[in-house]
XYZ file of C-alpha atoms in Angstrom:
622
model
C 22.811 10.552 11.212
C 21.049 10.195 7.870
C 24.321 10.468 5.899
C 23.660 7.334 3.909
C 25.904 8.170 0.930
C 28.919 8.731 3.188
C 28.152 5.508 5.039
C 27.969 3.625 1.740
C 31.399 4.897 0.648
C 32.976 3.614 3.863
C 31.109 0.322 3.689
C 32.293 -0.325 0.133
C 35.904 0.303 1.234
C 35.384 -2.091 4.136
C 33.964 -4.671 1.741
C 37.113 -4.490 -0.407
C 39.139 -5.379 2.674
C 36.772 -8.113 3.903
C 34.593 -9.205 0.966
C 33.057 -12.152 2.840
C 32.030 -10.214 5.964
C 28.283 -10.708 6.196
C 27.862 -7.744 8.562
C 29.291 -5.368 5.964
C 27.137 -6.792 3.176
C 23.991 -6.405 5.258
C 24.761 -2.747 5.940
C 25.514 -2.112 2.248
C 22.135 -3.659 1.390
C 20.509 -1.342 3.940
C 22.260 1.698 2.433
C 21.300 0.759 -1.130
C 17.694 0.317 -0.034
C 17.600 3.757 1.595
C 19.066 5.364 -1.525
C 16.581 3.616 -3.810
C 19.333 1.547 -5.469
C 17.391 -1.651 -4.946
C 18.747 -3.318 -8.091
C 22.260 -3.092 -6.583
C 21.133 -4.635 -3.303
C 19.695 -7.786 -4.907
C 23.052 -9.392 -5.931
C 24.351 -8.877 -2.387
C 21.274 -10.520 -0.914
C 21.656 -13.356 -3.398
C 25.176 -13.855 -2.101
C 23.909 -13.888 1.504
C 21.413 -16.583 0.537
C 24.213 -18.674 -0.969
C 26.260 -18.339 2.233
C 23.305 -19.206 4.493
C 20.888 -21.081 2.211
C 18.541 -22.094 5.034
C 18.328 -18.690 6.740
C 14.653 -17.783 6.946
C 15.501 -14.185 7.885
C 17.756 -13.611 4.839
C 15.347 -15.256 2.417
C 12.461 -13.235 3.781
C 14.413 -10.049 3.113
C 15.369 -11.310 -0.350
C 11.728 -12.006 -1.204
C 10.699 -8.582 0.057
C 13.275 -6.811 -2.089
C 12.781 -8.921 -5.215
C 9.012 -8.482 -5.114
C 9.368 -4.716 -4.715
C 11.715 -4.498 -7.705
C 10.531 -7.237 -10.049
C 6.950 -7.823 -8.933
C 5.195 -11.060 -8.042
C 6.392 -12.844 -11.178
C 9.852 -13.284 -9.628
C 8.507 -15.620 -6.927
C 8.711 -18.864 -8.934
C 12.436 -18.427 -9.570
C 13.069 -17.691 -5.891
C 11.297 -20.835 -4.703
C 13.289 -22.921 -7.206
C 16.496 -21.299 -5.955
C 15.724 -22.202 -2.331
C 15.255 -25.866 -3.238
C 18.268 -26.131 -5.578
C 20.685 -24.369 -3.202
C 19.753 -26.918 -0.544
C 19.701 -29.981 -2.848
C 15.929 -30.341 -2.423
C 16.323 -31.573 1.137
C 13.434 -31.658 3.598
C 14.349 -28.428 5.361
C 14.418 -26.515 2.078
C 10.832 -27.566 1.337
C 9.743 -26.454 4.799
C 11.533 -23.096 4.359
C 9.896 -22.565 0.950
C 6.460 -23.426 2.364
C 6.907 -20.955 5.243
C 7.947 -18.153 2.880
C 5.053 -18.934 0.540
C 2.723 -18.600 3.543
C 4.283 -15.315 4.667
C 3.979 -13.709 1.231
C 0.573 -15.250 0.415
C 1.764 -17.376 -2.505
C -0.805 -20.019 -1.646
C -0.744 -21.749 -5.052
C 3.048 -22.009 -4.866
C 2.774 -23.325 -1.305
C 0.346 -26.070 -2.262
C 2.462 -27.057 -5.270
C 5.593 -27.255 -3.097
C 3.721 -29.379 -0.533
C 2.564 -31.750 -3.309
C 6.131 -32.143 -4.603
C 7.481 -32.711 -1.079
C 4.840 -35.365 -0.394
C 6.080 -37.377 -3.360
C 9.435 -37.733 -1.581
C 8.818 -37.501 2.158
C 6.401 -39.128 4.575
C 3.175 -37.121 4.658
C 2.533 -37.564 8.390
C 6.095 -36.542 9.301
C 6.182 -33.578 6.895
C 2.844 -32.203 8.076
C 3.818 -32.716 11.703
C 7.069 -30.807 11.217
C 5.167 -27.998 9.493
C 2.644 -27.923 12.347
C 5.354 -27.906 15.004
C 7.449 -25.160 13.430
C 4.379 -23.044 12.627
C 3.423 -22.793 16.295
C 6.278 -20.317 16.722
C 4.862 -18.127 13.937
C 1.659 -16.157 13.400
C 0.191 -18.954 11.251
C -1.836 -20.675 13.943
C -4.590 -21.816 11.575
C -2.026 -23.385 9.235
C -0.378 -25.084 12.212
C -3.624 -26.722 13.335
C -4.485 -27.648 9.736
C -1.120 -29.402 9.249
C -1.476 -31.152 12.607
C -4.877 -32.429 11.530
C -3.407 -33.669 8.235
C -0.652 -35.449 10.136
C -3.202 -37.424 12.178
C -5.762 -37.698 9.339
C -8.348 -35.579 11.183
C -8.787 -33.074 13.990
C -10.582 -35.639 16.167
C -7.688 -38.120 15.991
C -5.083 -35.739 17.421
C -4.118 -37.058 20.883
C -4.974 -34.658 23.702
C -1.422 -35.113 24.961
C 0.197 -34.042 21.687
C 2.761 -31.312 22.361
C 1.838 -29.224 19.301
C -1.862 -29.301 20.166
C -1.026 -28.309 23.745
C 1.037 -25.345 22.474
C -1.775 -24.220 20.159
C -4.311 -24.453 22.996
C -1.945 -22.594 25.308
C -1.619 -19.701 22.826
C -5.389 -19.549 22.438
C -6.023 -19.673 26.193
C -3.886 -16.553 26.695
C -6.566 -14.712 24.726
C -9.393 -16.534 26.472
C -10.105 -18.590 23.345
C -10.717 -22.272 22.672
C -9.747 -24.503 19.765
C -13.169 -23.956 18.185
C -12.139 -20.378 17.370
C -10.081 -21.960 14.557
C -12.990 -23.998 13.202
C -15.779 -22.605 11.010
C -19.497 -23.343 11.223
C -19.058 -26.333 8.893
C -16.464 -27.912 11.170
C -13.598 -27.040 8.832
C -10.317 -25.665 10.174
C -9.750 -22.027 9.149
C -6.301 -22.682 7.757
C -5.539 -19.057 6.842
C -6.391 -17.639 10.268
C -3.509 -15.765 11.892
C -2.960 -15.574 15.638
C -2.694 -11.775 15.539
C -5.914 -11.700 13.539
C -7.738 -13.705 16.209
C -6.554 -11.240 18.854
C -7.727 -8.221 16.846
C -11.132 -9.804 16.229
C -11.478 -10.547 19.946
C -10.634 -6.922 20.822
C -13.217 -5.625 18.329
C -15.807 -7.989 19.773
C -15.140 -6.904 23.359
C -15.189 -3.181 22.512
C -18.071 -3.124 20.032
C -20.474 -1.589 22.548
C -18.138 0.988 24.070
C -19.594 4.313 23.034
C -19.012 7.732 24.553
C -22.103 9.205 22.921
C -21.681 12.511 24.731
C -18.536 13.152 22.635
C -20.875 13.422 19.673
C -22.152 16.822 20.729
C -18.675 18.356 20.886
C -18.627 18.210 17.053
C -14.882 17.542 16.772
C -13.247 15.718 13.875
C -10.021 13.736 14.135
C -8.540 13.376 10.654
C -5.898 10.640 10.389
C -3.142 10.239 7.828
C -0.082 8.059 8.135
C 2.094 10.898 6.847
C 2.026 14.163 4.893
C 4.315 12.978 2.109
C 3.562 14.138 -1.421
C 1.167 11.315 -2.317
C -2.323 11.209 -3.779
C -4.013 10.220 -0.511
C -2.192 12.941 1.394
C -3.216 15.498 -1.214
C -6.839 14.493 -0.705
C -6.423 14.794 3.071
C -5.304 18.406 2.611
C -8.158 19.046 0.192
C -10.679 17.739 2.746
C -9.150 19.822 5.516
C -9.299 22.919 3.311
C -13.014 22.392 2.787
C -13.798 21.477 6.400
C -12.395 24.655 7.966
C -15.412 26.519 6.638
C -17.957 23.852 7.651
C -20.070 25.557 10.304
C -21.475 22.372 11.837
C -18.070 21.253 13.127
C -16.323 23.077 15.950
C -12.794 21.746 15.498
C -10.733 19.713 13.055
C -7.365 18.288 14.030
C -4.934 16.251 11.927
C -3.155 13.265 13.477
C -0.084 11.906 11.655
C 2.018 8.938 12.636
C 5.001 10.736 11.104
C 4.809 13.960 9.120
C 7.864 13.256 6.980
C 8.887 9.567 6.795
C 11.561 10.440 4.217
C 13.584 12.352 6.825
C 13.865 15.432 4.657
C 14.685 13.623 1.412
C 11.256 14.412 -0.081
C 8.693 17.173 0.331
C 5.523 17.185 2.435
C 2.198 19.009 2.657
C 2.980 20.243 6.186
C 3.124 23.915 5.185
C -0.233 23.624 3.410
C -1.876 22.302 6.575
C -0.198 24.915 8.753
C -1.479 27.666 6.447
C -5.003 26.398 7.060
C -4.486 26.944 10.797
C -5.152 23.279 11.592
C -3.190 21.720 14.437
C -1.079 18.672 13.567
C -0.353 16.027 16.193
C 2.577 13.790 15.225
C 1.664 10.923 17.528
C 4.228 8.375 16.285
C 7.315 10.345 17.306
C 8.756 9.892 20.812
C 5.517 8.327 21.919
C 5.482 4.703 23.003
C 2.615 4.178 25.462
C 2.530 0.936 27.408
C -1.100 1.124 28.500
C -4.486 2.348 27.341
C -6.079 5.470 28.788
C -9.685 4.274 28.535
C -11.303 3.057 31.745
C -11.649 -0.682 32.429
C -9.166 -1.587 29.704
C -6.877 -3.973 31.586
C -8.220 -6.972 29.670
C -7.726 -5.173 26.341
C -4.206 -4.177 27.371
C -3.444 -7.847 28.023
C -4.735 -8.787 24.584
C -2.645 -6.055 22.943
C 0.426 -7.502 24.654
C -0.115 -10.699 22.629
C 0.191 -8.837 19.311
C 3.380 -7.974 17.409
C 4.938 -4.882 18.982
C 4.371 -2.627 15.955
C 0.629 -3.394 15.878
C 0.017 -3.046 19.612
C 2.055 0.174 19.669
C 0.055 1.675 16.782
C -3.282 0.890 18.426
C -2.216 2.184 21.854
C -0.842 5.401 20.382
C -4.096 6.096 18.574
C -6.290 5.138 21.516
C -4.307 7.509 23.749
C -4.823 10.383 21.296
C -8.546 9.685 20.942
C -9.052 9.448 24.691
C -7.419 12.852 25.186
C -9.000 14.627 22.206
C -12.464 13.034 22.533
C -13.543 13.351 18.885
C -17.128 13.013 17.707
C -15.862 11.332 14.587
C -12.605 9.778 13.395
C -11.884 9.991 9.667
C -9.000 7.754 8.565
C -7.331 6.974 5.231
C -5.813 3.810 3.724
C -6.355 0.194 4.786
C -3.907 -0.321 7.655
C -4.680 3.056 9.194
C -8.402 2.368 8.818
C -8.203 -0.900 10.724
C -5.855 0.280 13.490
C -7.686 3.575 14.031
C -11.001 1.722 13.845
C -9.935 -0.660 16.618
C -8.403 2.178 18.657
C -11.596 4.177 18.183
C -13.732 1.296 19.436
C -11.503 0.857 22.491
C -11.660 4.587 23.268
C -15.415 4.687 22.684
C -15.348 7.106 19.716
C -19.005 7.415 18.642
C -18.437 7.221 14.893
C -15.779 6.035 12.451
C -15.414 6.993 8.795
C -12.807 4.999 6.875
C -11.641 5.884 3.358
C -10.235 3.230 1.019
C -8.615 4.694 -2.079
C -7.869 1.799 -4.396
C -8.741 -1.795 -5.203
C -8.796 -4.639 -2.681
C -5.177 -5.054 -1.511
C -4.931 -8.774 -2.224
C -5.403 -8.011 -5.939
C -2.519 -5.541 -6.080
C 0.851 -7.097 -5.256
C 1.846 -9.561 -2.550
C 3.727 -6.779 -0.762
C 0.409 -4.966 -0.247
C -0.780 -7.761 2.055
C 2.574 -8.767 3.572
C 2.092 -8.612 7.327
C -1.499 -7.420 6.782
C -3.534 -10.598 6.447
C -5.775 -9.354 9.241
C -7.283 -6.633 7.059
C -10.316 -8.376 5.537
C -11.819 -9.974 8.640
C -10.965 -6.945 10.795
C -12.620 -4.571 8.323
C -15.722 -6.725 8.196
C -16.042 -6.958 11.973
C -15.482 -3.207 12.473
C -18.180 -2.433 9.905
C -20.398 -4.982 11.638
C -20.417 -2.919 14.849
C -22.735 -0.443 13.123
C -20.524 2.515 14.064
C -18.282 2.575 10.988
C -18.668 3.627 7.367
C -16.246 2.512 4.666
C -16.136 4.939 1.738
C -14.474 4.644 -1.679
C -13.398 7.169 -4.277
C -14.628 5.109 -7.228
C -17.391 2.687 -8.122
C -14.717 0.255 -9.216
C -13.113 0.347 -5.756
C -16.454 -0.181 -4.027
C -17.183 -3.212 -6.222
C -13.733 -4.596 -5.481
C -14.186 -4.325 -1.698
C -17.740 -5.668 -1.934
C -16.337 -8.849 -3.452
C -13.386 -9.008 -1.035
C -15.384 -8.505 2.164
C -18.462 -10.355 0.923
C -20.660 -7.350 1.708
C -23.337 -5.809 -0.528
C -22.265 -2.820 -2.602
C -24.884 -0.781 -0.722
C -22.708 -1.132 2.401
C -20.266 1.417 1.010
C -20.353 5.130 0.285
C -18.790 6.560 -2.858
C -17.180 9.990 -2.921
C -15.108 11.140 -5.876
C -11.833 12.935 -5.252
C -12.198 16.687 -5.132
C -9.562 19.098 -6.361
C -9.181 22.759 -5.525
C -8.230 23.488 -9.112
C -7.467 27.155 -8.511
C -4.916 26.306 -5.830
C -3.487 23.033 -7.108
C -3.314 23.847 -10.811
C -1.236 26.999 -10.986
C 1.363 26.284 -13.682
C 4.414 28.443 -14.017
C 6.380 27.726 -17.189
C 9.412 29.588 -15.837
C 9.743 27.168 -12.902
C 10.645 24.276 -15.228
C 12.350 26.339 -17.913
C 15.839 25.130 -17.016
C 14.866 21.454 -17.122
C 13.087 21.883 -20.455
C 16.170 23.594 -21.825
C 18.413 20.821 -20.461
C 16.138 18.182 -21.993
C 16.652 19.872 -25.379
C 13.039 19.407 -26.478
C 12.267 21.355 -29.683
C 9.159 23.608 -29.398
C 7.193 21.691 -32.029
C 7.917 18.210 -30.660
C 4.935 16.288 -29.233
C 5.443 15.487 -25.563
C 3.907 12.433 -23.892
C 4.196 12.610 -20.129
C 3.238 10.936 -16.897
C 3.301 11.486 -13.148
C 3.647 8.411 -10.951
C 5.686 6.627 -8.321
C 8.185 4.180 -9.757
C 6.702 1.022 -8.253
C 5.753 -2.293 -9.940
C 1.987 -1.661 -9.953
C 2.501 1.476 -12.109
C 4.315 -0.700 -14.686
C 7.121 1.727 -15.614
C 8.662 -0.956 -17.840
C 5.475 -0.983 -19.957
C 5.559 2.828 -20.138
C 9.101 2.736 -21.518
C 8.229 -0.019 -24.027
C 5.355 2.112 -25.325
C 7.619 5.163 -25.566
C 10.127 3.234 -27.672
C 7.422 2.152 -30.123
C 5.938 5.639 -30.397
C 9.433 7.009 -31.152
C 9.667 4.709 -34.156
C 6.444 6.171 -35.624
C 6.934 9.779 -34.456
C 10.703 10.401 -34.589
C 10.575 13.868 -32.986
C 8.462 12.785 -29.976
C 9.757 13.248 -26.435
C 8.703 11.652 -23.142
C 8.722 13.069 -19.619
C 8.338 11.030 -16.430
C 7.669 12.955 -13.203
C 7.897 11.225 -9.815
C 10.205 9.330 -7.502
C 9.792 5.986 -5.787
C 11.692 2.870 -4.900
C 12.472 1.909 -8.522
C 13.410 5.382 -9.766
C 17.184 4.865 -9.757
C 16.853 1.409 -11.322
C 14.837 2.723 -14.266
C 17.066 5.761 -14.623
C 19.985 3.373 -15.137
C 17.956 1.217 -17.553
C 17.015 4.223 -19.685
C 20.680 5.231 -19.861
C 21.704 1.691 -20.834
C 19.084 1.678 -23.600
C 20.518 4.959 -24.893
C 17.158 6.698 -24.470
C 18.060 9.388 -21.949
C 17.931 12.077 -24.664
C 14.332 11.159 -25.470
C 12.912 9.874 -22.165
C 13.476 12.522 -19.502
C 13.252 11.737 -15.781
C 12.304 14.670 -13.567
C 12.102 12.941 -10.190
C 9.769 14.161 -7.482
C 8.550 17.683 -8.171
C 6.450 20.420 -6.568
C 5.678 21.731 -10.068
C 3.322 18.998 -11.254
C 0.884 21.420 -12.893
C 3.737 23.127 -14.752
C 4.801 19.778 -16.190
C 1.201 18.880 -17.068
C 0.911 22.129 -18.985
C 3.913 21.078 -21.098
C 2.427 17.670 -21.973
C 0.439 17.142 -25.163
C -0.803 13.742 -23.990
C -0.773 11.997 -20.616
C 0.004 8.266 -20.486
C -0.831 6.082 -17.458
C 0.137 2.394 -17.528
C -0.952 1.275 -14.044
C -2.083 -2.243 -13.284
C -4.014 -1.126 -10.193
C -5.496 2.273 -9.332
C -8.191 3.794 -7.165
C -9.295 7.067 -8.731
C -6.053 8.580 -10.073
C -5.621 12.232 -9.123
C -3.019 12.601 -11.864
C -5.619 11.814 -14.527
C -8.086 14.286 -13.018
C -5.454 17.028 -12.867
C -4.188 16.293 -16.364
C -7.692 16.434 -17.823
C -8.494 19.631 -15.911
C -5.419 21.184 -17.507
C -6.829 20.261 -20.921
C -4.382 17.412 -21.493
C -6.118 14.329 -22.988
C -5.172 10.985 -21.446
C -4.380 7.472 -22.605
C -4.798 5.024 -19.749
C -4.860 1.322 -19.038
C -8.099 0.010 -17.571
C -6.951 0.139 -13.955
C -9.554 0.470 -11.211
C -11.334 3.808 -11.354
C -9.236 5.205 -14.218
C -12.144 4.838 -16.652
C -14.339 6.928 -14.315
C -12.148 10.014 -14.796
C -12.715 10.555 -18.539
C -15.042 9.827 -21.461
C -13.496 7.136 -23.617
C -13.090 8.413 -27.149
C -13.918 12.008 -26.245
C -11.537 13.230 -23.540
C -9.258 10.223 -23.370
C -8.569 6.729 -24.633
C -9.099 3.616 -22.523
C -6.781 0.669 -23.213
C -8.348 -2.544 -21.948
C -5.440 -4.615 -23.238
C -2.085 -3.662 -21.644
C -0.176 -4.381 -24.836
C 2.616 -1.951 -25.737
C 2.050 -2.231 -29.508
C -1.679 -1.604 -29.227
C -1.305 1.306 -26.813
C 1.475 2.934 -28.844
C -0.701 2.729 -31.968
C -3.535 4.531 -30.141
C -1.130 7.244 -29.025
C 0.199 7.723 -32.561
C -3.358 7.930 -33.945
C -4.378 10.498 -31.321
C -1.328 12.717 -31.872
C -1.891 12.551 -35.627
C -5.476 13.806 -35.330
C -5.259 17.545 -34.622
C -9.053 17.970 -34.558
C -9.516 15.206 -31.993
C -6.702 16.550 -29.816
C -8.167 20.073 -29.829
C -11.724 18.914 -29.067
C -10.567 16.471 -26.388
C -8.510 19.189 -24.709
C -11.313 21.756 -24.437
C -13.970 19.210 -23.437
C -11.694 17.584 -20.824
C -11.049 20.877 -19.029
C -14.761 21.717 -18.791
C -16.148 18.323 -17.790
C -13.398 17.465 -15.306
C -13.690 20.713 -13.376
C -17.453 20.236 -13.136
C -17.285 16.616 -11.960
C -14.297 16.736 -9.629
C -14.497 20.212 -8.123
C -13.658 20.522 -4.434
C -17.084 21.959 -3.636
C -18.806 18.766 -4.809
C -16.439 16.610 -2.789
C -16.884 18.626 0.418
C -20.667 18.592 0.043
C -20.592 14.805 -0.350
C -18.133 14.445 2.551
C -20.433 16.351 4.893
C -23.315 14.122 3.804
C -21.262 11.066 4.802
C -20.352 12.665 8.141
C -24.021 13.425 8.831
C -24.967 9.850 7.971
C -22.249 8.522 10.289
C -23.109 10.721 13.255
C -26.876 10.125 13.268
């Protein structure tokens, strides 16, 4: 019923009665996760791992949670724990190797294999890995291990049961063993079974094209949700500009789920409704079992071979496209781009425009590619059909994807984020007056602020370290952090434990971002990875100079030394010193503030973005 706090109270009482009941612990972990109390869930998962030290399912959940809370650096300790809890037996090495594969810790995997080979027979270990991998998505790894077990691919007996199972899986998709071998005769060890299926679907649908849809001039805009995120804000900004575009007859927004938070956080739904644009929430109470496009029986059969969540997503989108018949599909974010791209090809949508908003996902965190290893090859094959454009909101992002997909930089379009400054930046000091009063910030105290989600890639721990060092140099300074996220409660507790809650103030998620920006004297961003941060653009447009780490397109939002300060070295001492120097230079602060407001509004105005967007649409549709 969504009453997670009440459920947690009852579960904790139940746990006191039966402390070793695994069912209760699992539900407590689920409740903690929903409430954002991830740091409290980890000890319970650790206990589950101790009870069932060879449970792949429990360890997979433990890895997922630890990586979300502590980042990729926690992986080494987890792998060591798996081996030690199981006395370094053979099965523990196999479990660790499987988890390393799942979470893309390839260096760890190879190191664990090397250690295992010093103790166990190589042919037997590789054969076991090959055999157990046939039940997973790692079909390329399975064949690679089988080849290692027999010294080469050619020496594998035709009667071998693992080889027969691999061939059987491939034959269901109409594929042969050579689909797992590259042009140099080398096994593609990182190829996933689901990835092979997706590539085969793209190949079979590459020439489907309902060109007559083109002349209806209808746009299907796709967003996973309408939660209060940067991508979603840009979706709304695009929609606001498109309603006045005369060349397009209709724009419709398709969302998998408008509010994935189930009412716990805000959305942009009202903003879209005010524009008069219809929203289709296709992911709710909609579970199609077949495609609507003609002659799609073979594609339906291929979709049945995919994990249920992937096949369901593609079918849902294909059904919507077949009914709406758009001239162009415009999607956002990597997974949505690939699934809508494939669905669009199946349905015969004439043109696809895909927007990536950050750096290549495999350079972010391992959780960004967990369950998404199909992205790179799928992207490349969709673009290769000649009917898709992949656009980026920064030069840095385009360079990143160029390297990742091994495509020339000229393959991509660049369109900077556009902001309707008059609508988005409407500060109202009274709306945050109570919080400011509660925070007890003196009027003359310098305020360093930020707006971000509390997730590892934003490096909130670095932000707090910097704040502590600035406090030592500027005793009356105060710090404000606006935003929610999966680590919010954990860092709230940490700040309290450090005794800093009277100096570092947590606002949580807020609809009054511009009001908070107006209160800041300096904006601090500590991200490790970014696309083109809207928060920097909005801060600068409000006349608030920024100090930012060199993350993705951050440097493209301001002029280093004039309107902001770029920190190429993410060192807390160095960054805090730059902040202290900036706040101590009244002339610089005043000049940076006035120049930032002028230049930012000129460069990132919504009109420029819409003009560029229509250019990309025209290029796609011709």
